mmCIF file of C-alpha atoms in Angstrom:
data_model
loop_
_atom_site.group_PDB
_atom_site.id
_atom_site.type_symbol
_atom_site.label_atom_id
_atom_site.label_comp_id
_atom_site.label_asym_id
_atom_site.label_seq_id
_atom_site.Cartn_x
_atom_site.Cartn_y
_atom_site.Cartn_z
ATOM 1 C CA UNK A 111 -27.767 -6.728 18.083
ATOM 2 C CA UNK A 112 -28.352 -4.857 21.437
ATOM 3 C CA UNK A 113 -24.013 -3.965 22.077
ATOM 4 C CA UNK A 114 -24.619 -5.061 25.465
ATOM 5 C CA UNK A 115 -25.096 -8.509 23.384
ATOM 6 C CA UNK A 116 -21.112 -8.192 22.255
ATOM 7 C CA UNK A 117 -19.489 -9.725 25.115
ATOM 8 C CA UNK A 118 -15.626 -11.406 24.662
ATOM 9 C CA UNK A 119 -16.445 -15.077 24.255
ATOM 10 C CA UNK A 120 -14.684 -17.404 26.860
ATOM 11 C CA UNK A 121 -14.699 -20.960 25.292
ATOM 12 C CA UNK A 122 -15.300 -22.426 21.620
ATOM 13 C CA UNK A 123 -13.871 -21.305 18.638
ATOM 14 C CA UNK A 124 -15.037 -17.373 18.559
ATOM 15 C CA UNK A 125 -12.852 -17.068 21.810
ATOM 16 C CA UNK A 126 -9.132 -18.313 19.674
ATOM 17 C CA UNK A 127 -6.823 -15.402 18.469
ATOM 18 C CA UNK A 128 -6.879 -15.213 14.833
ATOM 19 C CA UNK A 129 -3.427 -13.799 13.194
ATOM 20 C CA UNK A 130 -3.409 -11.658 10.174
ATOM 21 C CA UNK A 131 0.253 -11.115 9.481
ATOM 22 C CA UNK A 132 1.425 -9.291 12.064
ATOM 23 C CA UNK A 133 -2.211 -8.341 13.203
ATOM 24 C CA UNK A 134 -3.471 -10.340 16.195
ATOM 25 C CA UNK A 135 -7.117 -10.273 16.793
ATOM 26 C CA UNK A 136 -7.746 -11.146 20.162
ATOM 27 C CA UNK A 137 -10.921 -13.145 19.433
ATOM 28 C CA UNK A 138 -13.103 -13.682 16.231
ATOM 29 C CA UNK A 139 -16.549 -11.652 17.310
ATOM 30 C CA UNK A 140 -16.346 -9.360 14.165
ATOM 31 C CA UNK A 141 -18.601 -5.960 14.399
ATOM 32 C CA UNK A 142 -19.291 -5.582 10.644
ATOM 33 C CA UNK A 143 -18.747 -2.126 9.037
ATOM 34 C CA UNK A 144 -21.909 -0.572 8.535
ATOM 35 C CA UNK A 145 -22.047 3.540 6.805
ATOM 36 C CA UNK A 146 -23.774 6.241 9.303
ATOM 37 C CA UNK A 147 -24.182 2.939 12.103
ATOM 38 C CA UNK A 148 -19.575 2.369 13.072
ATOM 39 C CA UNK A 149 -18.422 5.679 13.577
ATOM 40 C CA UNK A 150 -15.540 5.748 16.365
ATOM 41 C CA UNK A 151 -17.442 6.359 19.488
ATOM 42 C CA UNK A 152 -19.424 3.160 18.536
ATOM 43 C CA UNK A 153 -16.539 1.143 17.176
ATOM 44 C CA UNK A 154 -14.973 2.444 20.937
ATOM 45 C CA UNK A 155 -17.573 0.924 22.946
ATOM 46 C CA UNK A 156 -17.899 -2.268 21.086
ATOM 47 C CA UNK A 157 -14.118 -2.569 21.392
ATOM 48 C CA UNK A 158 -15.113 -1.798 25.148
ATOM 49 C CA UNK A 159 -17.534 -4.178 25.512
ATOM 50 C CA UNK A 160 -14.733 -7.386 23.722
ATOM 51 C CA UNK A 161 -15.443 -7.463 20.312
ATOM 52 C CA UNK A 162 -12.717 -8.784 18.819
ATOM 53 C CA UNK A 163 -12.421 -6.931 15.084
ATOM 54 C CA UNK A 164 -14.510 -3.411 14.549
ATOM 55 C CA UNK A 165 -14.352 -1.771 11.441
ATOM 56 C CA UNK A 166 -15.100 1.428 9.942
ATOM 57 C CA UNK A 167 -17.605 3.038 8.318
ATOM 58 C CA UNK A 168 -17.033 2.706 4.088
ATOM 59 C CA UNK A 169 -15.052 5.239 3.183
ATOM 60 C CA UNK A 170 -14.681 6.252 -0.141
ATOM 61 C CA UNK A 171 -10.649 6.128 -1.127
ATOM 62 C CA UNK A 172 -11.578 9.482 -3.672
ATOM 63 C CA UNK A 173 -12.516 11.271 -0.836
ATOM 64 C CA UNK A 174 -9.596 10.278 1.498
ATOM 65 C CA UNK A 175 -7.078 11.285 -1.033
ATOM 66 C CA UNK A 176 -8.536 14.579 -1.865
ATOM 67 C CA UNK A 177 -8.646 15.493 1.805
ATOM 68 C CA UNK A 178 -12.327 15.501 2.681
ATOM 69 C CA UNK A 179 -12.683 16.240 6.179
ATOM 70 C CA UNK A 180 -15.741 13.385 6.529
ATOM 71 C CA UNK A 181 -13.449 10.641 5.220
ATOM 72 C CA UNK A 182 -10.415 11.672 6.998
ATOM 73 C CA UNK A 183 -12.841 11.690 10.201
ATOM 74 C CA UNK A 184 -13.515 7.689 9.514
ATOM 75 C CA UNK A 185 -10.163 7.255 10.106
ATOM 76 C CA UNK A 186 -10.070 7.411 13.738
ATOM 77 C CA UNK A 187 -9.126 4.784 15.840
ATOM 78 C CA UNK A 188 -8.854 6.165 18.836
ATOM 79 C CA UNK A 189 -9.502 3.505 21.823
ATOM 80 C CA UNK A 190 -9.113 0.641 19.344
ATOM 81 C CA UNK A 191 -6.908 -2.544 19.954
ATOM 82 C CA UNK A 192 -7.111 -2.440 16.205
ATOM 83 C CA UNK A 193 -7.832 0.024 13.540
ATOM 84 C CA UNK A 194 -8.977 -1.814 10.993
ATOM 85 C CA UNK A 195 -9.801 0.793 7.813
ATOM 86 C CA UNK A 196 -12.699 -0.393 5.157
ATOM 87 C CA UNK A 197 -11.902 1.261 1.921
ATOM 88 C CA UNK A 198 -14.565 1.576 -1.446
ATOM 89 C CA UNK A 199 -13.899 2.944 -5.238
ATOM 90 C CA UNK A 200 -13.739 2.274 -8.756
ATOM 91 C CA UNK A 201 -9.735 3.516 -9.574
ATOM 92 C CA UNK A 202 -6.740 2.153 -8.694
ATOM 93 C CA UNK A 203 -4.249 5.316 -8.184
ATOM 94 C CA UNK A 204 -7.424 6.164 -5.673
ATOM 95 C CA UNK A 205 -7.360 2.839 -3.511
ATOM 96 C CA UNK A 206 -3.877 2.778 -3.330
ATOM 97 C CA UNK A 207 -3.608 6.095 -2.029
ATOM 98 C CA UNK A 208 -6.373 5.647 0.544
ATOM 99 C CA UNK A 209 -4.585 3.084 1.532
ATOM 100 C CA UNK A 210 -1.313 4.304 2.212
ATOM 101 C CA UNK A 211 -2.968 7.456 3.875
ATOM 102 C CA UNK A 212 -4.930 5.128 6.049
ATOM 103 C CA UNK A 213 -1.943 3.270 6.979
ATOM 104 C CA UNK A 214 -0.065 6.057 7.853
ATOM 105 C CA UNK A 215 -3.250 7.438 10.140
ATOM 106 C CA UNK A 216 -2.586 4.733 12.171
ATOM 107 C CA UNK A 217 -4.798 1.405 10.063
ATOM 108 C CA UNK A 218 -3.820 -2.402 10.907
ATOM 109 C CA UNK A 219 -5.835 -3.432 8.579
ATOM 110 C CA UNK A 220 -7.082 -2.017 5.266
ATOM 111 C CA UNK A 221 -10.664 -3.982 4.298
ATOM 112 C CA UNK A 222 -11.812 -3.514 0.611
ATOM 113 C CA UNK A 223 -15.561 -3.157 0.005
ATOM 114 C CA UNK A 224 -16.669 -5.413 -2.913
ATOM 115 C CA UNK A 225 -20.023 -5.854 -1.503
ATOM 116 C CA UNK A 226 -21.990 -2.622 -1.044
ATOM 117 C CA UNK A 227 -25.594 -2.701 -3.060
ATOM 118 C CA UNK A 228 -26.383 0.708 -2.354
ATOM 119 C CA UNK A 229 -27.571 2.131 -6.485
ATOM 120 C CA UNK A 230 -25.151 5.693 -5.538
ATOM 121 C CA UNK A 231 -21.942 3.133 -4.808
ATOM 122 C CA UNK A 232 -22.823 0.530 -7.548
ATOM 123 C CA UNK A 233 -23.671 3.408 -9.802
ATOM 124 C CA UNK A 234 -20.749 4.703 -9.621
ATOM 125 C CA UNK A 235 -18.952 1.267 -9.917
ATOM 126 C CA UNK A 236 -17.589 0.457 -6.503
ATOM 127 C CA UNK A 237 -19.271 -1.859 -3.850
ATOM 128 C CA UNK A 238 -20.903 -5.270 -5.236
ATOM 129 C CA UNK A 239 -20.497 -3.553 -8.819
ATOM 130 C CA UNK A 240 -17.140 -4.797 -8.767
ATOM 131 C CA UNK A 241 -18.019 -8.591 -8.681
ATOM 132 C CA UNK A 242 -19.717 -7.729 -12.680
ATOM 133 C CA UNK A 243 -15.909 -7.466 -14.031
ATOM 134 C CA UNK A 244 -13.091 -9.118 -11.862
ATOM 135 C CA UNK A 245 -10.028 -8.651 -13.894
ATOM 136 C CA UNK A 246 -11.005 -5.193 -13.173
ATOM 137 C CA UNK A 247 -11.960 -6.059 -9.445
ATOM 138 C CA UNK A 248 -8.119 -7.771 -9.003
ATOM 139 C CA UNK A 249 -6.536 -4.155 -10.343
ATOM 140 C CA UNK A 250 -7.928 -2.227 -7.153
ATOM 141 C CA UNK A 251 -6.854 -5.554 -4.914
ATOM 142 C CA UNK A 252 -3.241 -5.528 -6.179
ATOM 143 C CA UNK A 253 -2.966 -1.793 -6.436
ATOM 144 C CA UNK A 254 -3.894 -1.668 -2.015
ATOM 145 C CA UNK A 255 -1.596 -5.078 -1.660
ATOM 146 C CA UNK A 256 0.956 -2.873 -3.446
ATOM 147 C CA UNK A 257 0.759 0.330 -1.666
ATOM 148 C CA UNK A 258 0.368 -0.781 2.096
ATOM 149 C CA UNK A 259 2.848 -3.309 4.064
ATOM 150 C CA UNK A 260 -0.455 -4.395 6.386
ATOM 151 C CA UNK A 261 -2.689 -6.801 5.807
ATOM 152 C CA UNK A 262 -5.369 -6.418 3.487
ATOM 153 C CA UNK A 263 -8.706 -8.237 3.862
ATOM 154 C CA UNK A 264 -11.528 -8.137 1.400
ATOM 155 C CA UNK A 265 -15.352 -8.231 1.573
ATOM 156 C CA UNK A 266 -17.793 -9.734 -1.137
ATOM 157 C CA UNK A 267 -21.096 -10.709 -1.730
ATOM 158 C CA UNK A 268 -22.303 -14.169 -3.087
ATOM 159 C CA UNK A 269 -22.169 -12.014 -6.679
ATOM 160 C CA UNK A 270 -23.884 -9.703 -8.694
ATOM 161 C CA UNK A 271 -27.288 -11.583 -8.994
ATOM 162 C CA UNK A 272 -28.216 -15.017 -9.312
ATOM 163 C CA UNK A 273 -27.076 -15.477 -12.848
ATOM 164 C CA UNK A 274 -23.725 -14.523 -11.885
ATOM 165 C CA UNK A 275 -23.112 -16.194 -8.553
ATOM 166 C CA UNK A 276 -18.682 -15.549 -8.284
ATOM 167 C CA UNK A 277 -17.832 -15.403 -4.852
ATOM 168 C CA UNK A 278 -15.710 -18.219 -5.271
ATOM 169 C CA UNK A 279 -13.983 -17.292 -8.398
ATOM 170 C CA UNK A 280 -13.394 -14.019 -6.457
ATOM 171 C CA UNK A 281 -12.126 -15.374 -3.459
ATOM 172 C CA UNK A 282 -9.773 -17.721 -5.384
ATOM 173 C CA UNK A 283 -7.994 -14.854 -6.862
ATOM 174 C CA UNK A 284 -8.480 -12.887 -4.202
ATOM 175 C CA UNK A 285 -6.513 -14.908 -2.165
ATOM 176 C CA UNK A 286 -3.617 -15.295 -5.482
ATOM 177 C CA UNK A 287 -2.955 -11.849 -4.505
ATOM 178 C CA UNK A 288 -2.547 -11.747 -1.330
ATOM 179 C CA UNK A 289 -6.030 -11.047 0.624
ATOM 180 C CA UNK A 290 -5.060 -12.457 4.102
ATOM 181 C CA UNK A 291 -9.016 -12.972 4.759
ATOM 182 C CA UNK A 292 -12.804 -12.652 3.043
ATOM 183 C CA UNK A 293 -15.868 -11.903 4.497
ATOM 184 C CA UNK A 294 -18.848 -13.329 2.595
ATOM 185 C CA UNK A 295 -22.267 -11.919 2.651
ATOM 186 C CA UNK A 296 -24.710 -14.820 1.660
ATOM 187 C CA UNK A 297 -26.955 -12.731 -0.744
ATOM 188 C CA UNK A 298 -26.678 -11.119 -4.086
ATOM 189 C CA UNK A 299 -26.449 -7.758 -5.049
ATOM 190 C CA UNK A 300 -29.557 -7.530 -6.246
ATOM 191 C CA UNK A 301 -31.038 -9.572 -3.239
ATOM 192 C CA UNK A 302 -30.134 -6.041 -1.384
ATOM 193 C CA UNK A 303 -31.242 -6.934 2.348
ATOM 194 C CA UNK A 304 -34.007 -9.243 0.736
ATOM 195 C CA UNK A 305 -34.825 -12.932 1.648
ATOM 196 C CA UNK A 306 -32.367 -15.671 3.961
ATOM 197 C CA UNK A 307 -28.471 -15.877 3.503
ATOM 198 C CA UNK A 308 -27.705 -18.990 1.210
ATOM 199 C CA UNK A 309 -25.530 -20.771 3.629
ATOM 200 C CA UNK A 310 -24.351 -23.161 1.111
ATOM 201 C CA UNK A 311 -23.055 -20.849 -0.828
ATOM 202 C CA UNK A 312 -21.323 -19.307 1.451
ATOM 203 C CA UNK A 313 -19.270 -22.631 2.201
ATOM 204 C CA UNK A 314 -18.749 -22.837 -1.121
ATOM 205 C CA UNK A 315 -16.893 -20.127 -1.017
ATOM 206 C CA UNK A 316 -14.648 -20.909 2.531
ATOM 207 C CA UNK A 317 -14.029 -24.351 0.556
ATOM 208 C CA UNK A 318 -12.619 -22.749 -2.044
ATOM 209 C CA UNK A 319 -9.611 -21.059 -0.274
ATOM 210 C CA UNK A 320 -7.473 -21.969 2.740
ATOM 211 C CA UNK A 321 -7.297 -18.523 4.030
ATOM 212 C CA UNK A 322 -9.787 -17.192 6.509
ATOM 213 C CA UNK A 323 -13.667 -16.854 5.042
ATOM 214 C CA UNK A 324 -16.226 -15.470 7.283
ATOM 215 C CA UNK A 325 -19.857 -14.398 6.483
ATOM 216 C CA UNK A 326 -21.718 -10.984 7.902
ATOM 217 C CA UNK A 327 -25.289 -12.204 6.795
ATOM 218 C CA UNK A 328 -28.135 -13.338 8.619
#
């Protein structure tokens, strides 16, 4: 999308504020997190043009806990209405510590990544690889929820592959744990970015929960 196309909506559902606990998004236009794209200057520009939610590049929770400069730089929320930080990882202790650090640095919302399909991420058992083991994925969600006071949201795919489309199950369990909003990419991990989004499958996730659910796939 051309950045000039991001304008605050004036009518319709997308113009309505969205409350996630104490955090209130002024409208429902989201700039999705994209590694190598949604750095702080890009997010500030999108926010200035009216996006209601701009989300940081994915941050490895272990790198953040270890004080890596690149991970810390991605926390920058200067000039944003709300600072939404996305964390990835596969160990509860690092996810909890990363969430605490992010909140301490001013994050208003913590987003958990269970959707990234990149091989170097799933090879480390993070991102969408977590959808192959929902019990383990829920330990990470619980760890983050227990570590911070700010709202926690979740990004997912439809599942690992067409034989394991478990997004509705994950959504229900995440809602029960305390997640406030769910974002769904309407493809499986094994699809990467090929083909078309399965909107019927996204609808099934929406119908599985009572909290807000969103889609980022086109």
